[in-house]
Amino acid sequence: MRLGSTFALSLRSLSRNKMRSFLTMLGIIIGVAAVIAMVSIGQGAKAAIEARISALGSNLIIIFPGTRTRGGVRTGWGSTITLTASDARAIEREIPGVYMAAPSVRTGAQVVFGNQNWFTAVYGTIPAYQIVREWNLAEGRYFNDQELAGGAKVAVLGKSVVDNLFAGVSPLGQIIRIKRMPFRVVGVLAPKGRSGWGRDRDDSVWIPLTTMQRKIMGITHVTHMSVAAVDGQVLPQVEQGINQLLRARHRIPTGKENDFSVRNVADIAEAASASSRVMTLLLAGIASVSLIVGGIGIMNIMLVSVTERTREIGIRLAVGARGKDIRLQFLVEAVVLSLVGGFIGMVMGVVASRLISILAGWPTLISSDSIVLALAFSAAVGIFFGFYPASKAAGLDPVQALRYE
């Protein structure tokens, strides 16, 4: 029997019980839709995390002060005063592959403009910070080297600070107060949104490092440093060079742990991507259970169909049909149920992903790979769960089948 004739015969057989065929497909429909929706959620979350991490700046290494121990109690990273601006200059000068290094100091402060006030993070840094962190300006300018050397009272604001202090007013040229000290606003940075850890990066104010150290905090150390490599290929060598240089500068004996911590953003991004991949696979695995349940439903209905059509099978065998023709017909019926259900589920999955993104605000990313995978899996389910009923139909004895009532 030709495949086309078998396909047409299978469609006629399925159309005799339209409601039963639809209910049989329902498990596949739900399974395929769930797989596509869950994978799109997982891939959307992965893309969002990668975008947030890449927004930190490409080819970036961040250095924090280390830990210290008091009375057997370790105080955690950042609890020591070990890093200075001269360390950053040495890194930039002595380590091959370093493009720029920007030391920074961070504190929290109440910022006041007129009768408005807002508590935010205040960073003291150098002009190179804008380049190292790849942060563009929305308007105005960044403070320059002359203002850094002179400890000028100038400030660059993040978008969230502008929104909370300057409703309908341009901040450029305005005077704000940070810890009761006046600063002139010279620029506003372009919005970057939230970090991979949920912090609003636009809720910040940037001022010259010397101003922060001398006039606000009265310190000489820095709280962290951002180092940009010339490209991603040299990041491991740069990280190794930083460790060696800082150990030498801080006179750390062999065998003692570092008094600083070096973190590679590329490693953080890879760890986040790996976690996202695991989550995507987990969601897809959970959703695939629905497809397996749908396949069991197909097997059940096909077995019922074999029982109901035993006499028909006997007549076909008696007039010359071969066992493989009977097997092919029932196998095609199972695959048709799976594929039609798969296509309907594909449409529902895409629609569900869009609705999740719109109504829940979750990032979703629909890929052609997930659609092809879901359809291929649904066809495989149809073949796998349809093979036993098809073999049972093909193995019927014609004489016994003709006697069946």
Coordinates of C-alpha atoms in Angstrom, one line a residue:
M1 CA 0.0 0.0 0.0
R2 CA 1.3 3.4 -0.9
L3 CA 2.1 5.9 1.9
G4 CA -0.4 8.5 0.4
S5 CA -3.2 6.0 0.5
T6 CA -2.3 4.9 4.0
F7 CA -2.3 8.5 5.1
A8 CA -5.7 9.2 3.6
L9 CA -7.2 6.0 5.1
S10 CA -5.7 7.1 8.5
L11 CA -7.4 10.5 8.3
R12 CA -10.8 8.9 7.5
S13 CA -10.4 6.5 10.4
L14 CA -9.6 9.4 12.8
S15 CA -12.4 11.6 11.5
R16 CA -15.0 9.0 12.4
N17 CA -14.5 9.9 16.1
K18 CA -13.6 13.6 16.0
M19 CA -14.2 14.3 19.7
R20 CA -12.2 11.2 20.8
S21 CA -9.3 12.2 18.4
F22 CA -9.3 15.7 19.8
L23 CA -9.2 14.6 23.4
T24 CA -6.4 12.2 22.5
M25 CA -4.4 15.1 21.0
L26 CA -5.1 17.3 24.0
G27 CA -2.3 15.8 26.0
I28 CA 0.2 16.4 23.2
I29 CA -1.2 20.0 22.7
I30 CA -0.7 20.8 26.4
G31 CA 2.7 19.1 26.4
V32 CA 4.1 21.0 23.4
A33 CA 2.7 24.3 24.5
A34 CA 4.2 23.8 28.0
V35 CA 7.6 22.9 26.6
I36 CA 7.7 26.0 24.3
A37 CA 6.5 28.3 27.0
M38 CA 8.8 27.0 29.7
V39 CA 11.9 27.0 27.4
S40 CA 11.1 30.6 26.3
I41 CA 10.9 31.6 30.0
G42 CA 14.2 30.0 30.7
Q43 CA 16.0 31.4 27.6
G44 CA 14.5 34.9 28.3
A45 CA 15.8 34.8 31.9
K46 CA 19.2 33.7 30.6
A47 CA 19.3 36.5 28.0
A48 CA 18.3 39.1 30.6
I49 CA 21.0 37.9 33.1
E50 CA 23.7 38.0 30.4
A51 CA 22.6 41.5 29.3
R52 CA 22.8 42.8 32.8
I53 CA 26.2 41.2 33.4
S54 CA 27.6 42.5 30.1
A55 CA 26.3 45.9 31.0
L56 CA 28.9 45.9 33.8
G57 CA 31.5 46.4 31.1
S58 CA 33.2 43.9 28.8
N59 CA 36.7 42.4 29.6
L60 CA 36.2 43.6 33.2
I61 CA 38.0 42.6 36.4
I62 CA 36.9 43.9 39.7
I63 CA 39.2 44.0 42.8
F64 CA 37.9 44.2 46.3
P65 CA 39.8 44.4 49.7
G66 CA 40.2 41.0 51.4
T67 CA 39.2 39.6 54.7
R68 CA 40.8 39.7 58.1
T69 CA 40.6 37.6 61.2
R70 CA 40.0 39.0 64.7
G71 CA 40.0 36.5 67.7
G72 CA 39.4 33.6 65.3
V73 CA 36.5 35.4 63.6
R74 CA 36.8 36.1 59.9
T75 CA 35.1 39.4 58.9
G76 CA 34.5 38.6 55.2
W77 CA 35.6 40.2 51.9
G78 CA 35.9 44.0 51.9
S79 CA 36.6 44.3 55.6
T80 CA 40.2 45.3 55.3
I81 CA 41.8 48.6 54.2
T82 CA 44.4 47.4 51.7
L83 CA 43.7 49.0 48.3
T84 CA 44.9 52.4 47.2
A85 CA 44.8 54.6 44.1
S86 CA 48.5 53.9 43.6
D87 CA 47.7 50.2 43.3
A88 CA 45.4 51.0 40.4
R89 CA 48.1 53.1 38.7
A90 CA 50.7 50.3 39.1
I91 CA 48.3 47.8 37.6
E92 CA 47.7 50.1 34.6
R93 CA 51.4 50.8 34.2
E94 CA 53.0 47.4 34.9
I95 CA 50.7 44.6 33.7
P96 CA 50.6 43.8 30.0
G97 CA 47.1 43.6 28.6
V98 CA 45.5 46.2 30.9
Y99 CA 43.7 49.0 29.1
M100 CA 42.6 51.1 32.1
A101 CA 42.2 50.8 35.8
A102 CA 39.8 53.0 37.8
P103 CA 39.9 53.0 41.7
S104 CA 36.6 53.9 43.4
V105 CA 35.2 54.6 46.9
R106 CA 31.5 54.0 47.7
T107 CA 29.4 55.3 50.5
G108 CA 25.7 56.1 51.0
A109 CA 24.4 59.6 51.6
Q110 CA 21.4 61.8 51.6
V111 CA 21.4 64.0 48.5
V112 CA 19.4 67.2 48.7
F113 CA 18.1 69.6 45.9
G114 CA 15.8 72.4 47.0
N115 CA 13.1 70.9 49.1
Q116 CA 13.6 67.4 47.7
N117 CA 16.0 64.7 49.1
W118 CA 17.0 61.2 48.2
F119 CA 19.2 58.6 49.8
T120 CA 21.5 57.0 47.2
A121 CA 24.9 55.5 46.6
V122 CA 27.7 58.0 46.1
Y123 CA 30.9 56.9 44.3
G124 CA 34.2 58.7 44.2
T125 CA 36.2 57.7 41.2
I126 CA 38.3 59.0 38.2
P127 CA 37.3 60.0 34.7
A128 CA 38.6 56.6 33.3
Y129 CA 35.7 54.9 35.2
Q130 CA 33.2 55.9 32.5
I131 CA 35.4 54.2 29.9
V132 CA 36.2 51.1 31.9
R133 CA 32.5 50.5 32.7
E134 CA 31.4 51.5 29.2
W135 CA 28.8 54.0 30.5
N136 CA 27.6 56.6 28.1
L137 CA 26.3 60.1 29.0
A138 CA 22.6 61.0 28.4
E139 CA 23.5 64.8 28.7
G140 CA 26.3 67.0 29.9
R141 CA 29.8 65.7 30.5
Y142 CA 31.9 63.6 33.0
F143 CA 34.3 65.3 35.3
N144 CA 37.8 65.7 33.9
D145 CA 41.4 65.2 35.1
Q146 CA 41.8 68.9 36.2
E147 CA 38.7 68.6 38.4
L148 CA 40.0 65.3 39.8
A149 CA 43.4 66.9 40.7
G150 CA 41.8 69.9 42.3
G151 CA 39.2 68.0 44.3
A152 CA 36.4 69.9 42.5
K153 CA 32.8 69.8 43.9
V154 CA 31.2 68.5 40.7
A155 CA 28.8 65.5 40.3
V156 CA 27.4 63.2 37.6
L157 CA 24.0 61.7 38.3
G158 CA 22.3 58.5 37.5
K159 CA 18.8 58.5 35.9
S160 CA 17.0 57.4 39.1
V161 CA 18.5 60.2 41.1
V162 CA 17.4 62.7 38.5
D163 CA 13.9 61.3 38.5
N164 CA 13.6 61.6 42.2
L165 CA 15.2 65.1 42.7
F166 CA 14.5 67.0 39.5
A167 CA 10.9 66.6 38.5
G168 CA 10.5 68.5 35.2
V169 CA 13.8 70.5 35.8
S170 CA 17.1 70.0 33.9
P171 CA 19.7 69.0 36.5
L172 CA 22.6 70.5 34.5
G173 CA 24.2 73.4 36.3
Q174 CA 22.0 72.9 39.4
I175 CA 23.5 72.7 42.9
I176 CA 22.9 69.6 45.0
R177 CA 24.1 68.9 48.6
I178 CA 25.9 65.7 49.6
K179 CA 26.4 65.5 53.3
R180 CA 25.7 69.3 53.5
M181 CA 28.4 70.0 50.9
P182 CA 27.4 71.8 47.7
F183 CA 28.1 70.1 44.3
R184 CA 27.4 71.4 40.8
V185 CA 25.8 68.8 38.5
V186 CA 27.8 68.6 35.2
G187 CA 26.3 65.5 33.6
V188 CA 23.7 62.7 33.6
L189 CA 24.5 59.1 32.7
A190 CA 22.5 57.0 30.3
P191 CA 20.2 54.5 32.2
K192 CA 21.6 51.0 32.6
G193 CA 18.8 49.4 34.7
R194 CA 19.2 46.8 37.3
S195 CA 22.3 44.6 37.8
G196 CA 22.3 40.8 37.8
W197 CA 21.9 41.1 41.6
G198 CA 18.8 43.3 41.5
R199 CA 20.5 46.6 42.4
D200 CA 19.4 49.8 40.5
R201 CA 22.7 51.0 39.0
D202 CA 21.0 54.3 38.0
D203 CA 20.4 55.1 41.6
S204 CA 23.9 56.6 42.1
V205 CA 25.9 59.8 42.1
W206 CA 29.6 60.0 40.9
I207 CA 32.1 62.6 42.1
P208 CA 35.9 63.0 41.8
L209 CA 37.8 60.4 43.9
T210 CA 40.0 63.1 45.5
T211 CA 36.9 65.1 46.6
M212 CA 35.4 61.9 48.1
Q213 CA 38.5 61.0 50.0
R214 CA 39.6 64.4 51.3
K215 CA 36.3 66.3 51.8
I216 CA 33.6 63.7 52.5
M217 CA 35.2 60.6 54.0
G218 CA 38.7 61.7 55.1
I219 CA 40.4 58.5 53.9
T220 CA 43.3 57.6 51.7
H221 CA 42.3 54.0 50.6
V222 CA 39.7 52.9 48.0
T223 CA 36.9 50.3 48.4
H224 CA 37.3 48.7 45.0
M225 CA 39.0 48.9 41.6
S226 CA 37.7 48.2 38.1
V227 CA 40.2 47.0 35.6
A228 CA 39.5 46.8 31.8
A229 CA 41.6 44.4 29.7
V230 CA 42.4 45.2 26.0
D231 CA 40.3 42.1 25.1
G232 CA 38.8 39.0 26.5
Q233 CA 41.7 36.7 25.4
V234 CA 44.1 38.2 27.9
L235 CA 41.8 38.2 30.9
P236 CA 43.4 35.1 32.5
Q237 CA 46.9 36.6 32.1
V238 CA 45.8 40.0 33.5
E239 CA 44.1 38.3 36.5
Q240 CA 47.2 36.4 37.2
G241 CA 49.4 39.5 36.8
I242 CA 47.2 41.5 39.2
N243 CA 47.5 38.8 41.9
Q244 CA 51.3 38.7 41.6
L245 CA 51.7 42.5 41.5
L246 CA 49.4 43.2 44.5
R247 CA 50.9 40.4 46.6
A248 CA 54.3 42.0 45.9
R249 CA 53.1 45.5 46.7
H250 CA 51.3 44.5 49.8
R251 CA 54.3 42.3 51.0
I252 CA 52.3 39.2 51.4
P253 CA 54.6 36.2 52.4
T254 CA 54.4 33.0 50.5
G255 CA 51.7 30.7 51.9
K256 CA 49.6 33.5 53.3
E257 CA 46.2 34.3 51.7
N258 CA 45.6 37.5 49.7
D259 CA 44.4 40.6 51.4
F260 CA 42.3 41.4 48.3
S261 CA 39.9 39.6 46.0
V262 CA 40.0 39.5 42.2
R263 CA 36.8 38.7 40.4
N264 CA 36.5 38.2 36.6
V265 CA 33.2 39.4 35.2
A266 CA 33.6 36.8 32.4
D267 CA 33.6 34.0 35.0
I268 CA 30.6 35.5 36.7
A269 CA 28.8 35.6 33.3
E270 CA 29.7 32.0 32.6
A271 CA 28.4 30.9 36.0
A272 CA 25.2 32.8 35.5
S273 CA 24.8 31.3 32.0
A274 CA 25.4 27.8 33.3
S275 CA 22.8 28.3 36.0
S276 CA 20.3 29.6 33.4
R277 CA 20.9 26.6 31.2
V278 CA 20.2 24.2 34.1
M279 CA 17.0 26.1 34.8
T280 CA 15.9 26.0 31.2
L281 CA 16.6 22.2 31.0
L282 CA 14.7 21.7 34.3
L283 CA 11.7 23.7 33.1
A284 CA 11.7 21.8 29.7
G285 CA 12.0 18.5 31.5
I286 CA 9.1 19.2 33.8
A287 CA 7.0 20.3 30.8
S288 CA 8.0 17.2 28.8
V289 CA 6.2 15.0 31.3
S290 CA 3.0 16.3 29.8
L291 CA 4.1 15.0 26.4
I292 CA 4.8 11.6 27.9
V293 CA 1.4 11.6 29.5
G294 CA -0.1 12.5 26.1
G295 CA 1.8 9.6 24.5
I296 CA 0.3 7.2 27.0
G297 CA -3.1 8.6 26.1
I298 CA -2.4 7.9 22.4
M299 CA -1.4 4.3 23.2
N300 CA -4.5 3.8 25.2
I301 CA -6.8 5.1 22.5
M302 CA -5.0 3.2 19.7
L303 CA -5.4 -0.1 21.7
V304 CA -9.1 0.6 22.0
S305 CA -9.2 1.4 18.3
V306 CA -7.5 -1.9 17.5
T307 CA -10.1 -3.8 19.6
E308 CA -13.0 -1.9 18.0
R309 CA -11.7 -2.5 14.4
T310 CA -10.7 -6.1 14.9
R311 CA -13.2 -7.3 12.3
E312 CA -12.2 -4.6 9.8
I313 CA -8.5 -5.7 10.2
G314 CA -9.5 -9.3 9.6
I315 CA -11.3 -8.4 6.4
R316 CA -8.4 -6.4 5.1
L317 CA -6.0 -9.3 5.9
A318 CA -8.3 -11.8 4.2
V319 CA -8.4 -9.8 1.0
G320 CA -4.6 -9.6 0.7
A321 CA -3.4 -6.8 3.0
R322 CA -0.1 -7.6 4.6
G323 CA 0.8 -7.3 8.3
K324 CA 3.2 -4.4 7.6
D325 CA 0.4 -2.5 5.8
I326 CA -1.8 -2.8 8.9
R327 CA 1.1 -1.8 11.1
L328 CA 1.9 1.2 8.9
Q329 CA -1.8 2.4 9.0
F330 CA -2.0 2.4 12.8
L331 CA 1.4 3.9 13.1
V332 CA 0.5 6.7 10.8
E333 CA -2.7 7.3 12.7
A334 CA -0.6 7.7 15.9
V335 CA 1.9 10.0 14.3
V336 CA -0.9 12.2 12.8
L337 CA -2.5 12.6 16.2
S338 CA 0.9 13.6 17.6
L339 CA 1.8 16.0 14.8
V340 CA -1.6 17.7 14.6
G341 CA -1.5 18.1 18.3
G342 CA 2.0 19.3 18.1
F343 CA 1.2 22.1 15.6
I344 CA -1.8 23.3 17.7
G345 CA 0.4 23.1 20.8
M346 CA 3.1 25.1 19.0
V347 CA 0.7 28.0 18.3
M348 CA -0.6 27.9 21.9
G349 CA 2.9 27.8 23.3
V350 CA 4.0 30.9 21.3
V351 CA 0.8 32.8 22.3
A352 CA 1.3 31.7 26.0
S353 CA 4.9 33.0 25.9
R354 CA 3.7 36.4 24.6
L355 CA 1.0 36.6 27.2
I356 CA 3.4 35.7 30.0
S357 CA 5.7 38.5 28.8
I358 CA 2.9 41.1 28.6
L359 CA 0.9 40.2 31.6
A360 CA 3.5 39.0 34.1
G361 CA 6.4 41.2 32.8
W362 CA 8.7 38.2 32.6
P363 CA 11.3 38.2 29.9
T364 CA 10.7 35.5 27.3
L365 CA 12.6 34.5 24.2
I366 CA 11.1 32.1 21.7
S367 CA 13.7 30.3 19.6
S368 CA 13.1 28.2 16.5
D369 CA 15.2 25.4 18.1
S370 CA 12.7 25.0 21.0
I371 CA 9.8 24.8 18.5
V372 CA 11.5 22.2 16.3
L373 CA 12.6 20.2 19.4
A374 CA 9.0 20.2 20.7
L375 CA 7.5 19.1 17.4
A376 CA 10.2 16.4 16.9
F377 CA 9.6 15.1 20.4
S378 CA 5.8 15.0 19.8
A379 CA 6.4 13.0 16.6
A380 CA 8.8 10.7 18.5
V381 CA 6.1 10.2 21.2
G382 CA 3.6 9.2 18.5
I383 CA 5.9 6.7 16.9
F384 CA 7.0 5.2 20.3
F385 CA 3.6 4.9 21.9
G386 CA 1.9 4.0 18.6
F387 CA 4.2 1.1 17.7
Y388 CA 2.8 -1.4 20.2
P389 CA -0.8 -1.0 19.2
A390 CA 0.2 -1.1 15.5
S391 CA 2.2 -4.3 16.0
K392 CA -0.7 -5.8 17.9
A393 CA -3.0 -5.0 15.0
A394 CA -0.6 -6.4 12.5
G395 CA -0.2 -9.6 14.5
L396 CA -3.9 -10.5 14.5
D397 CA -4.9 -13.8 13.1
P398 CA -7.3 -13.2 10.1
V399 CA -9.6 -16.1 11.0
Q400 CA -9.9 -15.1 14.6
A401 CA -10.4 -11.4 13.6
L402 CA -13.2 -12.3 11.2
R403 CA -15.0 -14.3 14.0
Y404 CA -14.7 -11.3 16.4
E405 CA -18.0 -9.6 17.3

